[in-house]
Amino acid sequence: MDNASVTSNLIISTDRNSDNLSTNRYNTVSDGPVCLEYQCKAYKRRWWILLVFCFASLCQSLLWNTWSPLLDSLLISYQWTNSFVALIQAVSDAGFIVFAFPLMYVVETTDLRHGMVIAASLLVFNMALWNIAFPTNQHWLVAIGSVLNGVTGCITLAAPSLLSVIWFPMSERTTATAFASSSSSIGSAVAFLTSPYITGANVTASEVKHRDQLSPDFLDKLKIGISNMVYFGLPDHPVSPRLNTVSTFSRVSKAFTKI
């Protein structure tokens, strides 16, 4: 009976280890002797993969922020309404909300490459719809393309940490995650430069109705108000002694060291 029970326990533990290997595709820390069978290796092409991901993320956020900064120009050039320009941004965000969990499930059950192929394909379809929309005067295609762009954001905004865990060693994961995450913000900033060229909505300053909406007087008062808040509202240190954060930090760091 003892030998039989030992054998059954071994079979159960082996099954559990195999299940962990098959389901935890991206688990980087393994328990037990299973981890001894694998050797960690850093590939040089990881930086190229990071560059491709950053470029896709930059393009997604650049296209996402294309229309809103040019509200007055779009009203003049294409006779659009305020509600239609707002709709373009809204349907993009709606696509992100609706498809975020399904796409993350696809990445979790397959791998990151499948998710990035889907994201890149949606970006291409987005631009194709925008290219068709203006020559044919079918501007509703712009909104459809924006939905696809929002769905693309489900991958590019959620996967930076997953990319760094899969391809980068522990010492480089913070840097890789920072580059992958910041590329989205850079794309939104670059959109302010590229939007007029993408949309073709080039107008003169005299045609813009709300160009004087923010007066220099208001901007000066805003700057003074912010300066006063920072100077007078932020004390050097609390009046009472600070909390025992050192011991708390040491406990947290020890916990992470054990992990």
PDB file of C-alpha atoms in Angstrom:
ATOM      1  CA  MET A   1       0.000   0.000   0.000  1.00  0.00           C
ATOM      2  CA  ASP A   2       2.857   2.377   0.820  1.00  0.00           C
ATOM      3  CA  ASN A   3       4.513   1.875  -2.550  1.00  0.00           C
ATOM      4  CA  ALA A   4       1.209   2.350  -4.324  1.00  0.00           C
ATOM      5  CA  SER A   5       0.500   5.589  -2.457  1.00  0.00           C
ATOM      6  CA  VAL A   6       3.989   6.929  -3.195  1.00  0.00           C
ATOM      7  CA  THR A   7       3.553   6.083  -6.881  1.00  0.00           C
ATOM      8  CA  SER A   8       0.145   7.787  -7.015  1.00  0.00           C
ATOM      9  CA  ASN A   9       1.557  10.890  -5.323  1.00  0.00           C
ATOM     10  CA  LEU A  10       4.364  11.042  -7.861  1.00  0.00           C
ATOM     11  CA  ILE A  11       1.884  10.750 -10.733  1.00  0.00           C
ATOM     12  CA  ILE A  12      -0.300  13.508  -9.271  1.00  0.00           C
ATOM     13  CA  SER A  13       2.669  15.841  -8.726  1.00  0.00           C
ATOM     14  CA  THR A  14       3.916  15.144 -12.268  1.00  0.00           C
ATOM     15  CA  ASP A  15       0.481  15.940 -13.665  1.00  0.00           C
ATOM     16  CA  ARG A  16       0.356  19.171 -11.709  1.00  0.00           C
ATOM     17  CA  ASN A  17       3.783  20.220 -12.976  1.00  0.00           C
ATOM     18  CA  SER A  18       2.772  19.477 -16.562  1.00  0.00           C
ATOM     19  CA  ASP A  19      -0.448  21.453 -16.107  1.00  0.00           C
ATOM     20  CA  ASN A  20       1.515  24.408 -14.775  1.00  0.00           C
ATOM     21  CA  LEU A  21       3.832  24.294 -17.765  1.00  0.00           C
ATOM     22  CA  SER A  22       0.979  24.147 -20.260  1.00  0.00           C
ATOM     23  CA  THR A  23      -1.210  26.850 -18.709  1.00  0.00           C
ATOM     24  CA  ASN A  24       1.303  29.322 -17.250  1.00  0.00           C
ATOM     25  CA  ARG A  25       2.848  30.244 -20.563  1.00  0.00           C
ATOM     26  CA  TYR A  26       4.416  33.441 -19.308  1.00  0.00           C
ATOM     27  CA  ASN A  27       5.327  32.347 -15.782  1.00  0.00           C
ATOM     28  CA  THR A  28       8.964  33.259 -15.265  1.00  0.00           C
ATOM     29  CA  VAL A  29       9.375  31.733 -11.790  1.00  0.00           C
ATOM     30  CA  SER A  30       8.819  27.982 -11.444  1.00  0.00           C
ATOM     31  CA  ASP A  31       8.591  25.990  -8.255  1.00  0.00           C
ATOM     32  CA  GLY A  32      10.237  22.631  -7.802  1.00  0.00           C
ATOM     33  CA  PRO A  33      12.768  20.846  -9.991  1.00  0.00           C
ATOM     34  CA  VAL A  34      11.018  21.766 -13.246  1.00  0.00           C
ATOM     35  CA  CYS A  35      12.969  25.015 -13.503  1.00  0.00           C
ATOM     36  CA  LEU A  36      16.245  23.085 -13.601  1.00  0.00           C
ATOM     37  CA  GLU A  37      15.352  21.676 -17.024  1.00  0.00           C
ATOM     38  CA  TYR A  38      15.357  25.147 -18.670  1.00  0.00           C
ATOM     39  CA  GLN A  39      18.096  27.684 -19.187  1.00  0.00           C
ATOM     40  CA  CYS A  40      17.355  31.409 -19.362  1.00  0.00           C
ATOM     41  CA  LYS A  41      18.835  33.130 -22.391  1.00  0.00           C
ATOM     42  CA  ALA A  42      18.668  36.751 -23.545  1.00  0.00           C
ATOM     43  CA  TYR A  43      18.390  37.178 -27.320  1.00  0.00           C
ATOM     44  CA  LYS A  44      19.888  40.153 -29.121  1.00  0.00           C
ATOM     45  CA  ARG A  45      16.772  40.516 -31.254  1.00  0.00           C
ATOM     46  CA  ARG A  46      14.802  41.521 -28.148  1.00  0.00           C
ATOM     47  CA  TRP A  47      15.695  45.179 -28.847  1.00  0.00           C
ATOM     48  CA  TRP A  48      14.363  44.909 -32.385  1.00  0.00           C
ATOM     49  CA  ILE A  49      11.136  43.393 -31.031  1.00  0.00           C
ATOM     50  CA  LEU A  50      10.879  46.251 -28.550  1.00  0.00           C
ATOM     51  CA  LEU A  51      11.433  48.781 -31.368  1.00  0.00           C
ATOM     52  CA  VAL A  52       8.676  47.201 -33.485  1.00  0.00           C
ATOM     53  CA  PHE A  53       6.280  47.251 -30.543  1.00  0.00           C
ATOM     54  CA  CYS A  54       7.114  50.891 -29.743  1.00  0.00           C
ATOM     55  CA  PHE A  55       6.523  51.885 -33.368  1.00  0.00           C
ATOM     56  CA  ALA A  56       3.123  50.161 -33.425  1.00  0.00           C
ATOM     57  CA  SER A  57       2.153  51.793 -30.133  1.00  0.00           C
ATOM     58  CA  LEU A  58       3.305  55.202 -31.369  1.00  0.00           C
ATOM     59  CA  CYS A  59       1.265  54.870 -34.578  1.00  0.00           C
ATOM     60  CA  GLN A  60      -1.848  53.824 -32.660  1.00  0.00           C
ATOM     61  CA  SER A  61      -1.776  56.821 -30.321  1.00  0.00           C
ATOM     62  CA  LEU A  62      -0.816  59.158 -33.186  1.00  0.00           C
ATOM     63  CA  LEU A  63      -3.905  58.126 -35.155  1.00  0.00           C
ATOM     64  CA  TRP A  64      -6.062  58.229 -32.045  1.00  0.00           C
ATOM     65  CA  ASN A  65      -5.138  61.889 -31.420  1.00  0.00           C
ATOM     66  CA  THR A  66      -5.422  63.008 -35.053  1.00  0.00           C
ATOM     67  CA  TRP A  67      -8.849  64.630 -35.178  1.00  0.00           C
ATOM     68  CA  SER A  68      -9.551  66.334 -31.859  1.00  0.00           C
ATOM     69  CA  PRO A  69      -6.733  68.935 -31.996  1.00  0.00           C
ATOM     70  CA  LEU A  70      -8.090  70.166 -35.367  1.00  0.00           C
ATOM     71  CA  LEU A  71     -11.706  70.782 -34.397  1.00  0.00           C
ATOM     72  CA  ASP A  72     -12.027  74.274 -35.905  1.00  0.00           C
ATOM     73  CA  SER A  73     -10.042  73.323 -38.999  1.00  0.00           C
ATOM     74  CA  LEU A  74     -12.288  70.317 -39.625  1.00  0.00           C
ATOM     75  CA  LEU A  75     -15.429  72.423 -39.232  1.00  0.00           C
ATOM     76  CA  ILE A  76     -14.124  74.846 -41.856  1.00  0.00           C
ATOM     77  CA  SER A  77     -12.566  72.368 -44.293  1.00  0.00           C
ATOM     78  CA  TYR A  78     -15.161  69.580 -44.316  1.00  0.00           C
ATOM     79  CA  GLN A  79     -18.238  71.289 -42.813  1.00  0.00           C
ATOM     80  CA  TRP A  80     -18.366  68.663 -40.092  1.00  0.00           C
ATOM     81  CA  THR A  81     -20.313  69.231 -36.896  1.00  0.00           C
ATOM     82  CA  ASN A  82     -18.913  69.358 -33.379  1.00  0.00           C
ATOM     83  CA  SER A  83     -20.796  66.185 -32.522  1.00  0.00           C
ATOM     84  CA  PHE A  84     -19.239  64.224 -35.401  1.00  0.00           C
ATOM     85  CA  VAL A  85     -15.688  65.164 -34.358  1.00  0.00           C
ATOM     86  CA  ALA A  86     -16.542  64.143 -30.790  1.00  0.00           C
ATOM     87  CA  LEU A  87     -18.065  60.916 -32.116  1.00  0.00           C
ATOM     88  CA  ILE A  88     -14.776  59.930 -33.786  1.00  0.00           C
ATOM     89  CA  GLN A  89     -13.002  60.008 -30.439  1.00  0.00           C
ATOM     90  CA  ALA A  90     -15.900  58.406 -28.575  1.00  0.00           C
ATOM     91  CA  VAL A  91     -16.249  55.350 -30.835  1.00  0.00           C
ATOM     92  CA  SER A  92     -12.501  54.783 -30.627  1.00  0.00           C
ATOM     93  CA  ASP A  93     -12.677  54.663 -26.829  1.00  0.00           C
ATOM     94  CA  ALA A  94     -15.803  52.483 -27.014  1.00  0.00           C
ATOM     95  CA  GLY A  95     -13.965  49.961 -29.182  1.00  0.00           C
ATOM     96  CA  PHE A  96     -11.191  49.844 -26.591  1.00  0.00           C
ATOM     97  CA  ILE A  97     -13.639  49.206 -23.735  1.00  0.00           C
ATOM     98  CA  VAL A  98     -15.614  46.503 -25.545  1.00  0.00           C
ATOM     99  CA  PHE A  99     -12.680  44.488 -26.917  1.00  0.00           C
ATOM    100  CA  ALA A 100     -10.112  44.906 -24.123  1.00  0.00           C
ATOM    101  CA  PHE A 101     -10.931  41.696 -22.239  1.00  0.00           C
ATOM    102  CA  PRO A 102     -11.513  39.483 -25.321  1.00  0.00           C
ATOM    103  CA  LEU A 103      -8.179  40.493 -26.856  1.00  0.00           C
ATOM    104  CA  MET A 104      -6.339  40.030 -23.581  1.00  0.00           C
ATOM    105  CA  TYR A 105      -7.869  36.556 -23.402  1.00  0.00           C
ATOM    106  CA  VAL A 106      -6.541  35.837 -26.899  1.00  0.00           C
ATOM    107  CA  VAL A 107      -3.046  36.945 -25.859  1.00  0.00           C
ATOM    108  CA  GLU A 108      -3.246  34.911 -22.655  1.00  0.00           C
ATOM    109  CA  THR A 109      -4.321  31.722 -24.415  1.00  0.00           C
ATOM    110  CA  THR A 110      -2.021  32.037 -27.465  1.00  0.00           C
ATOM    111  CA  ASP A 111       0.937  34.410 -27.308  1.00  0.00           C
ATOM    112  CA  LEU A 112       1.890  38.057 -27.728  1.00  0.00           C
ATOM    113  CA  ARG A 113       2.747  37.654 -31.417  1.00  0.00           C
ATOM    114  CA  HIS A 114      -0.854  36.800 -32.303  1.00  0.00           C
ATOM    115  CA  GLY A 115      -2.041  39.903 -30.487  1.00  0.00           C
ATOM    116  CA  MET A 116       0.469  42.130 -32.279  1.00  0.00           C
ATOM    117  CA  VAL A 117      -0.471  40.687 -35.677  1.00  0.00           C
ATOM    118  CA  ILE A 118      -4.106  41.541 -34.926  1.00  0.00           C
ATOM    119  CA  ALA A 119      -3.124  45.040 -33.799  1.00  0.00           C
ATOM    120  CA  ALA A 120      -0.989  45.730 -36.893  1.00  0.00           C
ATOM    121  CA  SER A 121      -3.727  44.438 -39.196  1.00  0.00           C
ATOM    122  CA  LEU A 122      -6.315  46.709 -37.578  1.00  0.00           C
ATOM    123  CA  LEU A 123      -3.994  49.700 -37.968  1.00  0.00           C
ATOM    124  CA  VAL A 124      -3.645  48.973 -41.690  1.00  0.00           C
ATOM    125  CA  PHE A 125      -7.424  48.617 -42.113  1.00  0.00           C
ATOM    126  CA  ASN A 126      -7.913  51.856 -40.206  1.00  0.00           C
ATOM    127  CA  MET A 127      -5.684  53.817 -42.568  1.00  0.00           C
ATOM    128  CA  ALA A 128      -7.247  52.113 -45.595  1.00  0.00           C
ATOM    129  CA  LEU A 129     -10.720  53.250 -44.517  1.00  0.00           C
ATOM    130  CA  TRP A 130      -9.467  56.796 -43.959  1.00  0.00           C
ATOM    131  CA  ASN A 131      -7.893  56.845 -47.421  1.00  0.00           C
ATOM    132  CA  ILE A 132     -11.196  55.726 -48.958  1.00  0.00           C
ATOM    133  CA  ALA A 133     -13.325  58.123 -46.917  1.00  0.00           C
ATOM    134  CA  PHE A 134     -12.138  61.469 -48.305  1.00  0.00           C
ATOM    135  CA  PRO A 135     -11.998  60.822 -52.072  1.00  0.00           C
ATOM    136  CA  THR A 136     -15.463  59.211 -51.960  1.00  0.00           C
ATOM    137  CA  ASN A 137     -16.862  61.772 -49.474  1.00  0.00           C
ATOM    138  CA  GLN A 138     -17.962  58.918 -47.194  1.00  0.00           C
ATOM    139  CA  HIS A 139     -16.863  60.442 -43.925  1.00  0.00           C
ATOM    140  CA  TRP A 140     -18.633  57.811 -41.824  1.00  0.00           C
ATOM    141  CA  LEU A 141     -15.748  55.506 -42.766  1.00  0.00           C
ATOM    142  CA  VAL A 142     -13.521  57.704 -40.600  1.00  0.00           C
ATOM    143  CA  ALA A 143     -15.567  56.697 -37.551  1.00  0.00           C
ATOM    144  CA  ILE A 144     -15.380  53.002 -38.501  1.00  0.00           C
ATOM    145  CA  GLY A 145     -11.614  53.261 -38.844  1.00  0.00           C
ATOM    146  CA  SER A 146     -11.405  54.949 -35.455  1.00  0.00           C
ATOM    147  CA  VAL A 147     -13.187  51.966 -33.890  1.00  0.00           C
ATOM    148  CA  LEU A 148     -10.482  49.683 -35.311  1.00  0.00           C
ATOM    149  CA  ASN A 149      -7.821  52.009 -33.957  1.00  0.00           C
ATOM    150  CA  GLY A 150      -9.382  51.852 -30.499  1.00  0.00           C
ATOM    151  CA  VAL A 151      -9.364  48.055 -30.628  1.00  0.00           C
ATOM    152  CA  THR A 152      -5.658  48.206 -31.513  1.00  0.00           C
ATOM    153  CA  GLY A 153      -5.054  50.120 -28.296  1.00  0.00           C
ATOM    154  CA  CYS A 154      -6.179  47.075 -26.314  1.00  0.00           C
ATOM    155  CA  ILE A 155      -2.881  45.428 -27.276  1.00  0.00           C
ATOM    156  CA  THR A 156      -0.463  48.360 -27.460  1.00  0.00           C
ATOM    157  CA  LEU A 157      -1.513  49.881 -24.126  1.00  0.00           C
ATOM    158  CA  ALA A 158      -1.801  46.663 -22.124  1.00  0.00           C
ATOM    159  CA  ALA A 159       1.117  44.568 -23.328  1.00  0.00           C
ATOM    160  CA  PRO A 160       4.331  46.530 -22.476  1.00  0.00           C
ATOM    161  CA  SER A 161       4.892  44.685 -19.199  1.00  0.00           C
ATOM    162  CA  LEU A 162       4.137  41.337 -20.848  1.00  0.00           C
ATOM    163  CA  LEU A 163       6.667  42.074 -23.590  1.00  0.00           C
ATOM    164  CA  SER A 164       9.384  42.891 -21.061  1.00  0.00           C
ATOM    165  CA  VAL A 165       8.663  39.749 -19.017  1.00  0.00           C
ATOM    166  CA  ILE A 166       8.851  37.466 -22.063  1.00  0.00           C
ATOM    167  CA  TRP A 167      11.940  38.851 -23.809  1.00  0.00           C
ATOM    168  CA  PHE A 168      14.048  40.721 -21.262  1.00  0.00           C
ATOM    169  CA  PRO A 169      16.050  39.634 -18.220  1.00  0.00           C
ATOM    170  CA  MET A 170      15.245  41.017 -14.788  1.00  0.00           C
ATOM    171  CA  SER A 171      17.870  43.768 -14.994  1.00  0.00           C
ATOM    172  CA  GLU A 172      16.371  45.227 -18.203  1.00  0.00           C
ATOM    173  CA  ARG A 173      12.644  44.855 -17.647  1.00  0.00           C
ATOM    174  CA  THR A 174      12.128  48.285 -16.109  1.00  0.00           C
ATOM    175  CA  THR A 175      13.861  49.962 -19.059  1.00  0.00           C
ATOM    176  CA  ALA A 176      11.966  47.900 -21.621  1.00  0.00           C
ATOM    177  CA  THR A 177       8.614  48.587 -19.962  1.00  0.00           C
ATOM    178  CA  ALA A 178       9.394  52.305 -19.762  1.00  0.00           C
ATOM    179  CA  PHE A 179      10.225  52.519 -23.483  1.00  0.00           C
ATOM    180  CA  ALA A 180       7.167  50.491 -24.505  1.00  0.00           C
ATOM    181  CA  SER A 181       4.818  52.522 -22.298  1.00  0.00           C
ATOM    182  CA  SER A 182       6.188  55.967 -23.154  1.00  0.00           C
ATOM    183  CA  SER A 183       5.908  55.355 -26.907  1.00  0.00           C
ATOM    184  CA  SER A 184       2.146  55.821 -26.623  1.00  0.00           C
ATOM    185  CA  SER A 185       2.543  59.254 -25.024  1.00  0.00           C
ATOM    186  CA  ILE A 186       5.124  60.237 -27.635  1.00  0.00           C
ATOM    187  CA  GLY A 187       2.681  59.287 -30.379  1.00  0.00           C
ATOM    188  CA  SER A 188      -0.017  61.522 -28.884  1.00  0.00           C
ATOM    189  CA  ALA A 189       2.458  64.409 -28.818  1.00  0.00           C
ATOM    190  CA  VAL A 190       3.649  63.841 -32.389  1.00  0.00           C
ATOM    191  CA  ALA A 191       0.009  63.871 -33.534  1.00  0.00           C
ATOM    192  CA  PHE A 192      -0.113  67.632 -32.987  1.00  0.00           C
ATOM    193  CA  LEU A 193       2.499  67.964 -35.742  1.00  0.00           C
ATOM    194  CA  THR A 194       1.226  65.333 -38.153  1.00  0.00           C
ATOM    195  CA  SER A 195      -2.547  65.903 -37.875  1.00  0.00           C
ATOM    196  CA  PRO A 196      -2.735  68.674 -40.514  1.00  0.00           C
ATOM    197  CA  TYR A 197      -0.857  66.498 -43.016  1.00  0.00           C
ATOM    198  CA  ILE A 198      -2.964  63.391 -42.345  1.00  0.00           C
ATOM    199  CA  THR A 199      -6.343  65.149 -42.498  1.00  0.00           C
ATOM    200  CA  GLY A 200      -5.487  67.745 -45.138  1.00  0.00           C
ATOM    201  CA  ALA A 201      -7.373  70.354 -43.074  1.00  0.00           C
ATOM    202  CA  ASN A 202      -5.035  73.295 -43.609  1.00  0.00           C
ATOM    203  CA  VAL A 203      -6.614  76.675 -42.827  1.00  0.00           C
ATOM    204  CA  THR A 204      -5.274  80.118 -42.028  1.00  0.00           C
ATOM    205  CA  ALA A 205      -5.350  81.584 -38.536  1.00  0.00           C
ATOM    206  CA  SER A 206      -7.906  84.235 -39.564  1.00  0.00           C
ATOM    207  CA  GLU A 207     -10.410  81.488 -40.435  1.00  0.00           C
ATOM    208  CA  VAL A 208     -10.344  79.903 -36.984  1.00  0.00           C
ATOM    209  CA  LYS A 209     -13.210  81.257 -34.895  1.00  0.00           C
ATOM    210  CA  HIS A 210     -11.950  80.388 -31.428  1.00  0.00           C
ATOM    211  CA  ARG A 211      -8.303  81.358 -31.813  1.00  0.00           C
ATOM    212  CA  ASP A 212      -8.648  84.063 -29.101  1.00  0.00           C
ATOM    213  CA  GLN A 213     -10.605  81.908 -26.685  1.00  0.00           C
ATOM    214  CA  LEU A 214      -7.657  81.760 -24.269  1.00  0.00           C
ATOM    215  CA  SER A 215      -6.571  85.337 -23.755  1.00  0.00           C
ATOM    216  CA  PRO A 216      -2.994  86.175 -22.712  1.00  0.00           C
ATOM    217  CA  ASP A 217      -4.485  87.712 -19.573  1.00  0.00           C
ATOM    218  CA  PHE A 218      -6.014  84.408 -18.554  1.00  0.00           C
ATOM    219  CA  LEU A 219      -2.796  82.502 -19.257  1.00  0.00           C
ATOM    220  CA  ASP A 220      -0.755  84.928 -17.129  1.00  0.00           C
ATOM    221  CA  LYS A 221      -3.168  84.574 -14.215  1.00  0.00           C
ATOM    222  CA  LEU A 222      -3.081  80.806 -14.581  1.00  0.00           C
ATOM    223  CA  LYS A 223       0.719  80.737 -14.416  1.00  0.00           C
ATOM    224  CA  ILE A 224       0.775  82.994 -11.370  1.00  0.00           C
ATOM    225  CA  GLY A 225      -1.872  80.873  -9.653  1.00  0.00           C
ATOM    226  CA  ILE A 226       0.052  77.646 -10.238  1.00  0.00           C
ATOM    227  CA  SER A 227       3.285  79.214  -8.983  1.00  0.00           C
ATOM    228  CA  ASN A 228       1.595  80.471  -5.800  1.00  0.00           C
ATOM    229  CA  MET A 229       0.007  77.087  -5.147  1.00  0.00           C
ATOM    230  CA  VAL A 230       3.341  75.285  -5.450  1.00  0.00           C
ATOM    231  CA  TYR A 231       5.322  77.867  -3.446  1.00  0.00           C
ATOM    232  CA  PHE A 232       2.889  78.407  -0.575  1.00  0.00           C
ATOM    233  CA  GLY A 233       0.959  75.141  -0.633  1.00  0.00           C
ATOM    234  CA  LEU A 234       3.805  72.613  -0.372  1.00  0.00           C
ATOM    235  CA  PRO A 235       5.563  72.633   3.029  1.00  0.00           C
ATOM    236  CA  ASP A 236       9.086  71.320   3.494  1.00  0.00           C
ATOM    237  CA  HIS A 237       8.086  68.542   5.883  1.00  0.00           C
ATOM    238  CA  PRO A 238       5.164  67.547   8.121  1.00  0.00           C
ATOM    239  CA  VAL A 239       4.865  69.288  11.482  1.00  0.00           C
ATOM    240  CA  SER A 240       4.640  66.034  13.437  1.00  0.00           C
ATOM    241  CA  PRO A 241       7.313  63.345  13.069  1.00  0.00           C
ATOM    242  CA  ARG A 242       6.921  61.252   9.959  1.00  0.00           C
ATOM    243  CA  LEU A 243       5.604  57.718  10.030  1.00  0.00           C
ATOM    244  CA  ASN A 244       7.933  54.785  10.431  1.00  0.00           C
ATOM    245  CA  THR A 245       8.316  54.314   6.695  1.00  0.00           C
ATOM    246  CA  VAL A 246      11.844  52.932   6.889  1.00  0.00           C
ATOM    247  CA  SER A 247      10.793  49.823   8.752  1.00  0.00           C
ATOM    248  CA  THR A 248       7.791  49.414   6.453  1.00  0.00           C
ATOM    249  CA  PHE A 249      10.022  49.674   3.385  1.00  0.00           C
ATOM    250  CA  SER A 250      12.461  47.167   4.795  1.00  0.00           C
ATOM    251  CA  ARG A 251       9.659  44.685   5.435  1.00  0.00           C
ATOM    252  CA  VAL A 252       8.321  45.099   1.914  1.00  0.00           C
ATOM    253  CA  SER A 253      11.786  44.716   0.372  1.00  0.00           C
ATOM    254  CA  LYS A 254      12.444  41.573   2.388  1.00  0.00           C
ATOM    255  CA  ALA A 255       9.142  40.145   1.197  1.00  0.00           C
ATOM    256  CA  PHE A 256      10.042  40.798  -2.430  1.00  0.00           C
ATOM    257  CA  THR A 257      13.509  39.321  -1.878  1.00  0.00           C
ATOM    258  CA  LYS A 258      11.924  36.094  -0.651  1.00  0.00           C
ATOM    259  CA  ILE A 259       9.718  35.994  -3.729  1.00  0.00           C
TER     260      ILE A 259
END
